[in-house]
PDB file of C-alpha atoms in Angstrom:
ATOM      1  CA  UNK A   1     -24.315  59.005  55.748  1.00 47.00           C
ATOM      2  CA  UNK A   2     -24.959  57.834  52.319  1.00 48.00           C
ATOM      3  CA  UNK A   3     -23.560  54.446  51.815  1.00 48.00           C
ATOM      4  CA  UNK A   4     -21.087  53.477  48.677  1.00 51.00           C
ATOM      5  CA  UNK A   5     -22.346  50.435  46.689  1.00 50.00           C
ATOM      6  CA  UNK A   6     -20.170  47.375  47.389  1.00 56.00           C
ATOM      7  CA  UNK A   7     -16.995  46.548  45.764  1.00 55.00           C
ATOM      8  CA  UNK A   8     -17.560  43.408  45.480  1.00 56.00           C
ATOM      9  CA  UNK A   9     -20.654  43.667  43.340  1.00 52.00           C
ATOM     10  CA  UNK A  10     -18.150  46.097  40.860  1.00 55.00           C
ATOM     11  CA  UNK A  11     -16.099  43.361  39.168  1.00 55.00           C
ATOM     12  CA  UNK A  12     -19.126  40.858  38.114  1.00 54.00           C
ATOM     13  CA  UNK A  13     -20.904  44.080  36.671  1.00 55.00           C
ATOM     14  CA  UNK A  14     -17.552  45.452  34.728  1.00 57.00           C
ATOM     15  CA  UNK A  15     -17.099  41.814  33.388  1.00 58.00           C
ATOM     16  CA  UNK A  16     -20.222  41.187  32.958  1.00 55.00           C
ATOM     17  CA  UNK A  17     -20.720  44.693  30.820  1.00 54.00           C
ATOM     18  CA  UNK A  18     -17.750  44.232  28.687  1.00 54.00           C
ATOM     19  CA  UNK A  19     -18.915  40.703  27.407  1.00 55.00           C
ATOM     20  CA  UNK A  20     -22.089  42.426  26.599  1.00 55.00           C
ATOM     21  CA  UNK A  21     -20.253  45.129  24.230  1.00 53.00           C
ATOM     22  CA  UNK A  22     -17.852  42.619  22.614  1.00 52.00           C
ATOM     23  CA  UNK A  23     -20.562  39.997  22.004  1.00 52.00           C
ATOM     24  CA  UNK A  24     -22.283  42.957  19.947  1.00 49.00           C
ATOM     25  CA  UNK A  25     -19.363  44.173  18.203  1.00 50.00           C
ATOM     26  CA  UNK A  26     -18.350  40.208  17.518  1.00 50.00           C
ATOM     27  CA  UNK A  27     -22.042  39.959  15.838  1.00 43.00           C
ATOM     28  CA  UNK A  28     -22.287  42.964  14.034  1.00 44.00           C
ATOM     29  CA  UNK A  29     -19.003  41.726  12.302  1.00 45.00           C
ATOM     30  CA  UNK A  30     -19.880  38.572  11.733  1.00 42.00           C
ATOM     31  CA  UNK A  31     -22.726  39.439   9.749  1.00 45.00           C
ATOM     32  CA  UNK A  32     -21.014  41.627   7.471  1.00 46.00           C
ATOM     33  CA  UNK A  33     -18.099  39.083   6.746  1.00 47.00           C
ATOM     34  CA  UNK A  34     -20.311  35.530   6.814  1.00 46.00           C
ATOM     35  CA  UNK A  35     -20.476  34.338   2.959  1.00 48.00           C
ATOM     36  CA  UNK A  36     -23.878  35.119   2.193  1.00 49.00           C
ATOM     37  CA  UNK A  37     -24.799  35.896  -1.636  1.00 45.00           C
ATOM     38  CA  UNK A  38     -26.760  39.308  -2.458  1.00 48.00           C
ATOM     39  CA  UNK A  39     -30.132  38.379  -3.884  1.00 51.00           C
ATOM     40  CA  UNK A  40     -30.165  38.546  -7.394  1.00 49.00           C
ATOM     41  CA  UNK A  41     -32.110  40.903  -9.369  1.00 48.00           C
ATOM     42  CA  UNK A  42     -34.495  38.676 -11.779  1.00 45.00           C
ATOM     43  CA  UNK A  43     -32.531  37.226 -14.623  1.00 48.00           C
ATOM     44  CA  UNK A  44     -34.611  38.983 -17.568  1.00 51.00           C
ATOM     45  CA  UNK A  45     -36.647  42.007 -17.254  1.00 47.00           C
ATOM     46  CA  UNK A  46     -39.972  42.356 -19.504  1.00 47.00           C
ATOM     47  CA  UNK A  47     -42.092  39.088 -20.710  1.00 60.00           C
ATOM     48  CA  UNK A  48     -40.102  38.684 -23.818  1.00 80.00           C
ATOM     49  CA  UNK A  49     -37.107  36.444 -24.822  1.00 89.00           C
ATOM     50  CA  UNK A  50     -34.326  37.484 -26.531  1.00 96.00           C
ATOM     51  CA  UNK A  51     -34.432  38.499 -30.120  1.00 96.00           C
ATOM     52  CA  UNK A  52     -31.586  35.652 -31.668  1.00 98.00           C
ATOM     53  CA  UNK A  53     -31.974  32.159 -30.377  1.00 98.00           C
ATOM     54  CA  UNK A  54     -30.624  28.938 -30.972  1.00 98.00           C
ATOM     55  CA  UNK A  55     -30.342  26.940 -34.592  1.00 98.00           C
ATOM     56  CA  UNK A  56     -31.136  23.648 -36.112  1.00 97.00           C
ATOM     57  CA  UNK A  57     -28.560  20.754 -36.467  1.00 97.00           C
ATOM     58  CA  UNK A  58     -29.363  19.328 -39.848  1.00 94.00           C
ATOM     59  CA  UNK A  59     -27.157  16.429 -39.577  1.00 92.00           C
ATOM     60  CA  UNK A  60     -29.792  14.383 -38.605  1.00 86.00           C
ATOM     61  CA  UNK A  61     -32.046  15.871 -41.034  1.00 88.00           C
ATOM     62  CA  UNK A  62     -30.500  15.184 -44.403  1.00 87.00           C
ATOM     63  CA  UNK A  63     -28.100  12.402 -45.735  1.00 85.00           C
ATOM     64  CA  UNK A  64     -24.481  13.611 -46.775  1.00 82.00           C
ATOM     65  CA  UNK A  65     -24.822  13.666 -50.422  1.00 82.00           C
ATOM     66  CA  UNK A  66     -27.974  15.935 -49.579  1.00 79.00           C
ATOM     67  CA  UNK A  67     -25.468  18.547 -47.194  1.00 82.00           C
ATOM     68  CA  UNK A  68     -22.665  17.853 -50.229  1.00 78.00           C
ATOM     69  CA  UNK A  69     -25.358  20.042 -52.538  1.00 68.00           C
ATOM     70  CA  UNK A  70     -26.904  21.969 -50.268  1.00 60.00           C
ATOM     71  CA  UNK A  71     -27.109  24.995 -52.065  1.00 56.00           C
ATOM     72  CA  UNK A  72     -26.823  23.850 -55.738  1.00 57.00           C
ATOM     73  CA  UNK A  73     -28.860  25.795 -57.941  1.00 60.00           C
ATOM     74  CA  UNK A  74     -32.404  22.955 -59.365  1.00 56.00           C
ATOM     75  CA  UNK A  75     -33.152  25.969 -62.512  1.00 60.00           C
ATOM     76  CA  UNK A  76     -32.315  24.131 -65.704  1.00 56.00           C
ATOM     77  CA  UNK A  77     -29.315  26.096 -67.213  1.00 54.00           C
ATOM     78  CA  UNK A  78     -29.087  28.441 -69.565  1.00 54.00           C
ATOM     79  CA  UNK A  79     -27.970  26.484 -72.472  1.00 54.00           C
ATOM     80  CA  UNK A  80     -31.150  26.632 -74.153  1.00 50.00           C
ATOM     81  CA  UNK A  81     -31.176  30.030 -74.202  1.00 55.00           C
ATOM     82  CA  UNK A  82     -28.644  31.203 -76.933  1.00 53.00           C
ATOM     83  CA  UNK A  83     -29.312  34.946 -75.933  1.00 63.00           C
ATOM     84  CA  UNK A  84     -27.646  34.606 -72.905  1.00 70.00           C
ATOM     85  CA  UNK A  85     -23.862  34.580 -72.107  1.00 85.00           C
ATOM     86  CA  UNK A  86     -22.325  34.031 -68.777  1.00 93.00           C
ATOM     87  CA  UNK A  87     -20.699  37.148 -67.153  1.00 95.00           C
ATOM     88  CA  UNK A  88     -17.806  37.357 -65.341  1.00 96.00           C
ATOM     89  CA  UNK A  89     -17.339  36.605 -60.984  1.00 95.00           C
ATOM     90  CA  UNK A  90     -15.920  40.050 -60.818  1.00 96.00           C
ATOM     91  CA  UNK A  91     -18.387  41.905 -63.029  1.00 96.00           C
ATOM     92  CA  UNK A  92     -20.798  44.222 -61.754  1.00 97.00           C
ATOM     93  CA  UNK A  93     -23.228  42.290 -62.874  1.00 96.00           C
ATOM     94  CA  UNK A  94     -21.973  39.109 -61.515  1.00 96.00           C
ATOM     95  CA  UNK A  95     -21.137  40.518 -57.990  1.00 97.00           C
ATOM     96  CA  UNK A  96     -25.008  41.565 -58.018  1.00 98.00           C
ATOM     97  CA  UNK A  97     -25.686  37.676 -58.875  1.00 97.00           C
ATOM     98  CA  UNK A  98     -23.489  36.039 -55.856  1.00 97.00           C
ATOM     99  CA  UNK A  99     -24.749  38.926 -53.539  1.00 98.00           C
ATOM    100  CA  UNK A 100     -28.635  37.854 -54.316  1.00 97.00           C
ATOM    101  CA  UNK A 101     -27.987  34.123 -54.288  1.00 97.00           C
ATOM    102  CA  UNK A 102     -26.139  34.475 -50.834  1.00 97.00           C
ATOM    103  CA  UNK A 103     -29.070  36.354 -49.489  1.00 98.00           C
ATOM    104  CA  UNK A 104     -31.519  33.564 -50.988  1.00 96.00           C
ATOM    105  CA  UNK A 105     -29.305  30.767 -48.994  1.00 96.00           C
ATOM    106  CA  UNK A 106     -29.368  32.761 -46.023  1.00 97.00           C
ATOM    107  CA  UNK A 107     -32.542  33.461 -45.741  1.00 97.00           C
ATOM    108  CA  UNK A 108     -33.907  30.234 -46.379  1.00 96.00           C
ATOM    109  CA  UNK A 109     -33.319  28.759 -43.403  1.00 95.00           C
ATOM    110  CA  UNK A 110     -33.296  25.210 -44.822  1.00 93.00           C
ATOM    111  CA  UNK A 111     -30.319  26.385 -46.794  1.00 94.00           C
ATOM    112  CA  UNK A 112     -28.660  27.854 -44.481  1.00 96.00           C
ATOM    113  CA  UNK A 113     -28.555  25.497 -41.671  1.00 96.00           C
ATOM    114  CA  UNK A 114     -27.271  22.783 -44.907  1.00 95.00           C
ATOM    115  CA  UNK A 115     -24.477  24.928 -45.355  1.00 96.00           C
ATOM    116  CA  UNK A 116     -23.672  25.706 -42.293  1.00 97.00           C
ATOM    117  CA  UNK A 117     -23.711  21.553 -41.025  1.00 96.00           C
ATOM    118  CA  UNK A 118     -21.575  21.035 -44.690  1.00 95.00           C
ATOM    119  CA  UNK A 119     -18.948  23.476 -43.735  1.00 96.00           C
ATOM    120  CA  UNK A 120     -19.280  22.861 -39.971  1.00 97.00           C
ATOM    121  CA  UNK A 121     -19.621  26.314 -39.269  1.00 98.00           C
ATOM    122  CA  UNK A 122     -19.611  27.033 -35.465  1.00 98.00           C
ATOM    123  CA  UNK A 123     -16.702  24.268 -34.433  1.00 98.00           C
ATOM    124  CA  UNK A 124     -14.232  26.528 -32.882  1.00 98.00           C
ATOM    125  CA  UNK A 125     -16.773  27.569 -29.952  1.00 98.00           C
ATOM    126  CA  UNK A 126     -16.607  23.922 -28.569  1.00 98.00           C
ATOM    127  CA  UNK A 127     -13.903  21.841 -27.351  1.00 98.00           C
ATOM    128  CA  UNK A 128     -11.303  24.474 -28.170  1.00 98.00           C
ATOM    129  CA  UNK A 129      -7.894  23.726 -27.629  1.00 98.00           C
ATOM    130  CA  UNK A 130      -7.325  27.339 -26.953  1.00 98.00           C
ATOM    131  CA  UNK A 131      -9.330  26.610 -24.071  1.00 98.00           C
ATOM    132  CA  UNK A 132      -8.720  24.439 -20.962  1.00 98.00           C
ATOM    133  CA  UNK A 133     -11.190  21.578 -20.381  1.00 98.00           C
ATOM    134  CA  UNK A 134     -12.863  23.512 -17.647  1.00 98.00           C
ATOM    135  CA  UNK A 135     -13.236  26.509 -19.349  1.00 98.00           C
ATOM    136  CA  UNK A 136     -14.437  24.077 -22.463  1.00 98.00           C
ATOM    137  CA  UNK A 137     -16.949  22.841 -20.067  1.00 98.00           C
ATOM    138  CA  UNK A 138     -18.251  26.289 -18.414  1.00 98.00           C
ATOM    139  CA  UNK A 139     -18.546  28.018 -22.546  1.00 98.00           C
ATOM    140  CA  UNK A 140     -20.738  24.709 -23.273  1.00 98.00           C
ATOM    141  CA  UNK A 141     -22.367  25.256 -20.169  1.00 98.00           C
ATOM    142  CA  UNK A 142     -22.815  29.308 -21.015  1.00 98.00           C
ATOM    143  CA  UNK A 143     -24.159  28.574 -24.462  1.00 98.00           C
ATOM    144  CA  UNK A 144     -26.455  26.144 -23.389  1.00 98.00           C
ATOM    145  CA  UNK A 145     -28.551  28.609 -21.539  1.00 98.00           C
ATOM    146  CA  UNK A 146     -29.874  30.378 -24.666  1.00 98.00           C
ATOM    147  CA  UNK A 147     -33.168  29.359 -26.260  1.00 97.00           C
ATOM    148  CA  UNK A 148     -33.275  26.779 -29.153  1.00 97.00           C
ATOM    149  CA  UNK A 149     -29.409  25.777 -28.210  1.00 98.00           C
ATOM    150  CA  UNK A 150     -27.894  22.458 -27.369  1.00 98.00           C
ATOM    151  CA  UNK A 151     -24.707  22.864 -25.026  1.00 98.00           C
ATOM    152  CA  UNK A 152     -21.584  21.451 -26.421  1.00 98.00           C
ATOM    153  CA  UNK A 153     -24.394  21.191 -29.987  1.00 98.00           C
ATOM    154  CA  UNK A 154     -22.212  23.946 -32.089  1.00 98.00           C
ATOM    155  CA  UNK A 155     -24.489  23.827 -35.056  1.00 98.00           C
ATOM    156  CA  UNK A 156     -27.336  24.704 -32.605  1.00 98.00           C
ATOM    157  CA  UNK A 157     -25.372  28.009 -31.746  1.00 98.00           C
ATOM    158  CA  UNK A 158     -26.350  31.555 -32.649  1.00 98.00           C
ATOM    159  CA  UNK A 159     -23.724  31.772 -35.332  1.00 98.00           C
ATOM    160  CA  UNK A 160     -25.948  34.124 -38.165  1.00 98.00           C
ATOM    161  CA  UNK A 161     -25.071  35.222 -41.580  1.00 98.00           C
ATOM    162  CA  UNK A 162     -24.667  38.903 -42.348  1.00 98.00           C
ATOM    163  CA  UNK A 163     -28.315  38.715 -44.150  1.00 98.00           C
ATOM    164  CA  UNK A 164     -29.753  37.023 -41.158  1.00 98.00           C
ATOM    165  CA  UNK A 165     -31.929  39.283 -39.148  1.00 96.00           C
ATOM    166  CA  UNK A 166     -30.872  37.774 -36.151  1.00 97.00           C
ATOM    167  CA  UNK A 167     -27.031  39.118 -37.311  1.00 98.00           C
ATOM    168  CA  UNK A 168     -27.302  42.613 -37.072  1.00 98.00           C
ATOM    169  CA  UNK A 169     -28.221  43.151 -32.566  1.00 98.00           C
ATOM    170  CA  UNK A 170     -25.754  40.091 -31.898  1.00 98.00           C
ATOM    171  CA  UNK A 171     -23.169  41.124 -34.561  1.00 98.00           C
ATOM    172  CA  UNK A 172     -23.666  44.900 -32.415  1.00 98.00           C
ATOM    173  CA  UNK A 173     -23.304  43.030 -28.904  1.00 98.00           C
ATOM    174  CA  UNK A 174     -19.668  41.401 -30.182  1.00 98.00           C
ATOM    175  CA  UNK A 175     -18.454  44.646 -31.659  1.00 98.00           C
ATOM    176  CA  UNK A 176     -19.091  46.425 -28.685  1.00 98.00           C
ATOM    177  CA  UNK A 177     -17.636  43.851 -26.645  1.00 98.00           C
ATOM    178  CA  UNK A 178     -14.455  43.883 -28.461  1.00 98.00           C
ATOM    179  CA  UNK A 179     -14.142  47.163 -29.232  1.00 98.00           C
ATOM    180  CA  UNK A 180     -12.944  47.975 -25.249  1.00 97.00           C
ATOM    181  CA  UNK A 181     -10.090  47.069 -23.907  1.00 96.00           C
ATOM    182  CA  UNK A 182     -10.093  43.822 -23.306  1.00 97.00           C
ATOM    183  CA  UNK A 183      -8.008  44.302 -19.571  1.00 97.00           C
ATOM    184  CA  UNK A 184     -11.107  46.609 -18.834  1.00 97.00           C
ATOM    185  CA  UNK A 185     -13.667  43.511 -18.412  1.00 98.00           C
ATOM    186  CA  UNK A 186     -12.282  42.787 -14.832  1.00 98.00           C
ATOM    187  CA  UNK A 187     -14.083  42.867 -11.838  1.00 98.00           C
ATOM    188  CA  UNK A 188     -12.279  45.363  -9.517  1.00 97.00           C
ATOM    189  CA  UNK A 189     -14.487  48.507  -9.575  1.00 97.00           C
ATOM    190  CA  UNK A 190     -11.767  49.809 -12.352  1.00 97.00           C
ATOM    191  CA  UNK A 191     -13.520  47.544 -14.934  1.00 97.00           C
ATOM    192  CA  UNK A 192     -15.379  48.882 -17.690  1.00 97.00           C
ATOM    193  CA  UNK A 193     -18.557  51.365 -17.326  1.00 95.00           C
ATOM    194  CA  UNK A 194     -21.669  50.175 -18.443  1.00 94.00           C
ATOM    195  CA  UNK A 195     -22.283  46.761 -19.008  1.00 95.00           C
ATOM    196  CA  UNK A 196     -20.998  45.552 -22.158  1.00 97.00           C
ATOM    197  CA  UNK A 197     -20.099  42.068 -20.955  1.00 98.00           C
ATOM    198  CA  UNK A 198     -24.365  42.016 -21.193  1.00 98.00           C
ATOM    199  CA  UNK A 199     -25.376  40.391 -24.327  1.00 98.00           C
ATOM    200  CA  UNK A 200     -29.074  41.126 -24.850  1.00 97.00           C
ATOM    201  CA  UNK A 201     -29.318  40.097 -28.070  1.00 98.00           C
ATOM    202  CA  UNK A 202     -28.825  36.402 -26.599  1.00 98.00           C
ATOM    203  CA  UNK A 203     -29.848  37.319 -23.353  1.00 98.00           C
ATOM    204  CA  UNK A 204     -26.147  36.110 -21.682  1.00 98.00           C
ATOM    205  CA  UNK A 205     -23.591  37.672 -19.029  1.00 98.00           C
ATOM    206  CA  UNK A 206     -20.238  36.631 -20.625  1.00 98.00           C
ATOM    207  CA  UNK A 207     -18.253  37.722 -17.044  1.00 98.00           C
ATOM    208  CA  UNK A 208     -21.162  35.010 -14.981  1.00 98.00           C
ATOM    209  CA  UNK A 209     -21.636  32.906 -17.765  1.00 98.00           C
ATOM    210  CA  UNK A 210     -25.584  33.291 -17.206  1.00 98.00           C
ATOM    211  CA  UNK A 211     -29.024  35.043 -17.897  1.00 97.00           C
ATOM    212  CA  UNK A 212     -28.507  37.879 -15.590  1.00 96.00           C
ATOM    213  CA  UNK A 213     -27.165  41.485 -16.704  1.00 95.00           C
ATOM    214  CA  UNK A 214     -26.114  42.089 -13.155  1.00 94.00           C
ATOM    215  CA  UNK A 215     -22.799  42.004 -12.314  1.00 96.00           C
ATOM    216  CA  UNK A 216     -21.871  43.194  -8.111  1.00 97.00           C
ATOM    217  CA  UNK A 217     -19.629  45.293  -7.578  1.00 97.00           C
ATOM    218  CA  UNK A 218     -16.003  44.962  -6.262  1.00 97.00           C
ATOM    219  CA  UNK A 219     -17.247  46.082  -2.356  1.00 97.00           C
ATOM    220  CA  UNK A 220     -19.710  43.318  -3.005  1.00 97.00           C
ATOM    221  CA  UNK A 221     -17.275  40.554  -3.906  1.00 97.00           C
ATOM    222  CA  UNK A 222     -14.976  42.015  -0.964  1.00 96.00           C
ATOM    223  CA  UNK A 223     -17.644  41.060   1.741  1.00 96.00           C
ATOM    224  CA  UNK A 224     -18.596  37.805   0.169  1.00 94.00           C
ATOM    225  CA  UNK A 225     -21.997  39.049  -1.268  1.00 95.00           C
ATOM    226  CA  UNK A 226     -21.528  38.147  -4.669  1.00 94.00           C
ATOM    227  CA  UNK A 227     -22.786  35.057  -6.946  1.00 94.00           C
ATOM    228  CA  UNK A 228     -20.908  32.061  -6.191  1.00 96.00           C
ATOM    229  CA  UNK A 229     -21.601  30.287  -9.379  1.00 97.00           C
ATOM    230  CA  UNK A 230     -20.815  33.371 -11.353  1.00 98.00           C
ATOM    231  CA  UNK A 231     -17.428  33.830  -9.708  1.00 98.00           C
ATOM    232  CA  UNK A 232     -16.348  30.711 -10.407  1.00 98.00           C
ATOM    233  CA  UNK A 233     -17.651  31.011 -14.628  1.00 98.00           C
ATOM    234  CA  UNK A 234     -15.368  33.768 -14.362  1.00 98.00           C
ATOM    235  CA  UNK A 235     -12.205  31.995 -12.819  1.00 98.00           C
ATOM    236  CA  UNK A 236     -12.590  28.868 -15.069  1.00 98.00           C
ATOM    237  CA  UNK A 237     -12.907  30.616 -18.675  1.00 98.00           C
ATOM    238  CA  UNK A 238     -10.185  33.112 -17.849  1.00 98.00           C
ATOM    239  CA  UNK A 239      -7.750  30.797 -15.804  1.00 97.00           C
ATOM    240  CA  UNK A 240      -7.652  32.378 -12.829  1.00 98.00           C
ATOM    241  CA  UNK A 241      -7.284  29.797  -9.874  1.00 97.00           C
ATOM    242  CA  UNK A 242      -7.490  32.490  -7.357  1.00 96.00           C
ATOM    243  CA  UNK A 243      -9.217  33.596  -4.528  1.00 96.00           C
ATOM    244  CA  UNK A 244     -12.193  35.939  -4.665  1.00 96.00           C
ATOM    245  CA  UNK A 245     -10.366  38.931  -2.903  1.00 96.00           C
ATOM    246  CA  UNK A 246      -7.326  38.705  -5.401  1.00 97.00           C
ATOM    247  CA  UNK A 247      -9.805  38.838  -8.260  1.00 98.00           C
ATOM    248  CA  UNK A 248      -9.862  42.701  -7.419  1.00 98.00           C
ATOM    249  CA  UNK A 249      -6.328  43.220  -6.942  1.00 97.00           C
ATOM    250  CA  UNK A 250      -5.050  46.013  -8.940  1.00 97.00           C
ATOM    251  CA  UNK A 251      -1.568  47.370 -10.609  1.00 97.00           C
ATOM    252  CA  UNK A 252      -0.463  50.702 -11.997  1.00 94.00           C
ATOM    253  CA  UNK A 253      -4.373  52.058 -12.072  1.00 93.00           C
ATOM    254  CA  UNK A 254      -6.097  48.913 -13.836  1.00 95.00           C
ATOM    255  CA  UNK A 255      -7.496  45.362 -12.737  1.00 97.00           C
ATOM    256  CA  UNK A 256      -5.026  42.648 -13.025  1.00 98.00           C
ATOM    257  CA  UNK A 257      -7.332  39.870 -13.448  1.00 98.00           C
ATOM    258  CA  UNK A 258      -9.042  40.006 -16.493  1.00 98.00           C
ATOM    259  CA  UNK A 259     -11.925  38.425 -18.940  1.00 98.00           C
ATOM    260  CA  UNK A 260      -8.872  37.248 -21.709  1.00 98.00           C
ATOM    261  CA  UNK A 261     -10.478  34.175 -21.771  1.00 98.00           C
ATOM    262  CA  UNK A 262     -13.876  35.476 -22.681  1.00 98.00           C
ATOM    263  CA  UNK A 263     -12.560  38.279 -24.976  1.00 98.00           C
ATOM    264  CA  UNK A 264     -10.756  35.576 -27.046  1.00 98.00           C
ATOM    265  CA  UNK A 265     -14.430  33.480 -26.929  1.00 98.00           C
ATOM    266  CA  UNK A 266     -15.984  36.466 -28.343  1.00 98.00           C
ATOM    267  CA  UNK A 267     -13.283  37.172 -31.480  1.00 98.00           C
ATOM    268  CA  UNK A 268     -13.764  32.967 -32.459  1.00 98.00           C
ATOM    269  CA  UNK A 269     -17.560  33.669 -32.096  1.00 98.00           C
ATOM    270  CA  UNK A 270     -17.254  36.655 -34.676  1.00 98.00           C
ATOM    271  CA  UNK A 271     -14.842  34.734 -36.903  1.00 98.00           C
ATOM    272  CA  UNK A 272     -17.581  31.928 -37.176  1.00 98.00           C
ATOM    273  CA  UNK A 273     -20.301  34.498 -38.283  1.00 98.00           C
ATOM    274  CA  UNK A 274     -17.448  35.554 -41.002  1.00 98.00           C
ATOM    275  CA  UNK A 275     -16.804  32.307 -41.580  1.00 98.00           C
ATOM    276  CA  UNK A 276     -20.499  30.968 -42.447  1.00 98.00           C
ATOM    277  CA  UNK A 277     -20.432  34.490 -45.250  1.00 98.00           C
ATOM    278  CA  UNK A 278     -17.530  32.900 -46.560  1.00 98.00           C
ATOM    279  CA  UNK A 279     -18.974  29.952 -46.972  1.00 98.00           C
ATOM    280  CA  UNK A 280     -22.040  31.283 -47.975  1.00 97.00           C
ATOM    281  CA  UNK A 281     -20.726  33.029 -50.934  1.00 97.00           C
ATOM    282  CA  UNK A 282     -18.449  30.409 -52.112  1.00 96.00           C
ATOM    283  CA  UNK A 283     -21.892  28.132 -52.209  1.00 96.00           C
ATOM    284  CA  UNK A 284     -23.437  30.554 -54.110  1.00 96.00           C
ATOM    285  CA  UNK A 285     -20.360  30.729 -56.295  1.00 96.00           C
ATOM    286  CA  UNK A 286     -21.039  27.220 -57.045  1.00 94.00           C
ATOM    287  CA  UNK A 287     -24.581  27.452 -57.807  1.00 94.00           C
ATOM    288  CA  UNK A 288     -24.502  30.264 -60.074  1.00 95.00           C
ATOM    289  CA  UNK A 289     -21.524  28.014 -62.082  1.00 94.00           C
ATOM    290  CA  UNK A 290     -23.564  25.799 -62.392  1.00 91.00           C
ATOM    291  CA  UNK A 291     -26.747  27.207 -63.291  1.00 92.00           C
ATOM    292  CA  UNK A 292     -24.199  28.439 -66.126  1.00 93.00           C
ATOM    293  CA  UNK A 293     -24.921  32.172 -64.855  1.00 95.00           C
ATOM    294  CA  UNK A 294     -21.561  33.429 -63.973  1.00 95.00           C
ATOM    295  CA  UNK A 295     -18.005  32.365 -65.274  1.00 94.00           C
ATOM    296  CA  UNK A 296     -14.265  32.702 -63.039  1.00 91.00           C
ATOM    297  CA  UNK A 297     -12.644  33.967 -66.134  1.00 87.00           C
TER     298      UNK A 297
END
């Protein structure tokens, strides 16, 4: 007669079996949920650097009477020359006039870094009061990264001129930034397609506040995989003090939690790069007066 195994050997095995299965399952969750970052893709791709870089400061460069006539014309006027008369601001021929001398100033880059330290062209993009003083600190921070700049330096920023060549692929990178929807740059996985939030022309993420285009995606943040320091970039410029899983919370079909912040960053960045034609064209205003080439009335 076959005998039956003994009961008392049962219990230690059924216990014994069932710590076995929960210590597995315990692991396999803990390694999903522990707060490990995703390794991050390498911050540039190709050998080289972004096309628009950082500027000069010329503050230190040239005394203040020197900035005060930084774009003067030095020709002798044209008061020797009785054939010539003035013509008017507004004429054609005068709105030809400013339009070359503004491209002169701009594209001398001696110039143009004398009118931009004159007119302090640049200022709004540090120590904002639009701003908090930690999101003051994480722009300064952001800006910083790119070549050729000086964080919390705002004459060292890529603020360009219209006749720049540097303007024209960052001048592209804000328009398409503020041409969505500004509650679109969020980071639930209803935020916008594509990446505009990359600026390449500068070579910065304006949702991480670095070098890197990538940007994880809302399963990612979920389980704790994303970049720590990028996270909290995005919390400080936008004012959210929240926790990473209510950064994807979502209301009537779009991400609550958006880039404001960064979008309002963005439209004082463009209104510097107006700003320094403005100023631009009223220096060469002056220097054409004065040259006796042009008259207001």
């Amino acid at each position: 007669m076959e005998k039956q195994p003994n009961n008392r050997l049962k219990v230690p095995l059924l216990i014994l079996g069932l710590l076995l299965i929960l210590g597995a399952g315990g692991f396999a969750i803990w390694s999903v949920m522990k707060k490990e970052e995703e390794p991050i893709p390498t911050q540039r791709t190709g050998t080289a650097p972004p096309p628009v870089g950082g500027r000069t400061n010329a503050t230190n460069l040239y005394t203040a009477e020197e900035l005060e006539h930084s774009a003067l014309g030095t020709k002798p006027t044209p008061e020797n020359m009785p054939q010539y008369t003035a013509v008017l601001m507004t004429s054609k021929e005068g709105l030809r006039l400013i339009d070359d001398r503004m491209r002169k100033i701009q594209l001398n880059k001696s110039d143009a870094d004398k009118v931009r330290a004159k007119h302090k062209v640049g200022r709004t993009l540090v120590n904002n009061n639009a701003f908090s003083r930690k999101a003051n600190q994480a722009i300064a921070k952001m800006f910083g990264l790119i070549d050729g700049t000086t964080a919390g330096d705002y004459l060292t920023y890529p603020v360009y001129g219209k006749y720049e060549t540097e303007a024209a692929p960052l001048r592209s990178d804000i328009e398409n930034f503020l041409s969505k929807d500004g509650q679109g740059y969020n980071l639930s996985e209803l935020r916008h397609g594509g990446n505009p939030w990359w600026f390449g022309s500068v070579g910065l993420n304006l949702m991480y506040g670095n070098q890197n285009a990538h940007l994880h995606t809302a399963d990612q943040i979920w389980w704790y995989k994303a970049d720590r320091n990028g996270l909290d970039f995005f919390k400080a410029v936008n004012g959210h003090d929240k926790e990473d899983h209510e950064l994807l919370k979502k209301v009537n079909g779009k991400g609550v939690y958006a880039a404001w912040g960064m979008y309002d960053l963005v439209k004082f960045w463009r209104s510097e790069m107006n700003f320094f034609d403005q100023v631009t064209r009223e220096e060469a205003i002056t220097a054409l007066e004065q040259e006796g080439l042009i008259k207001r009335i």
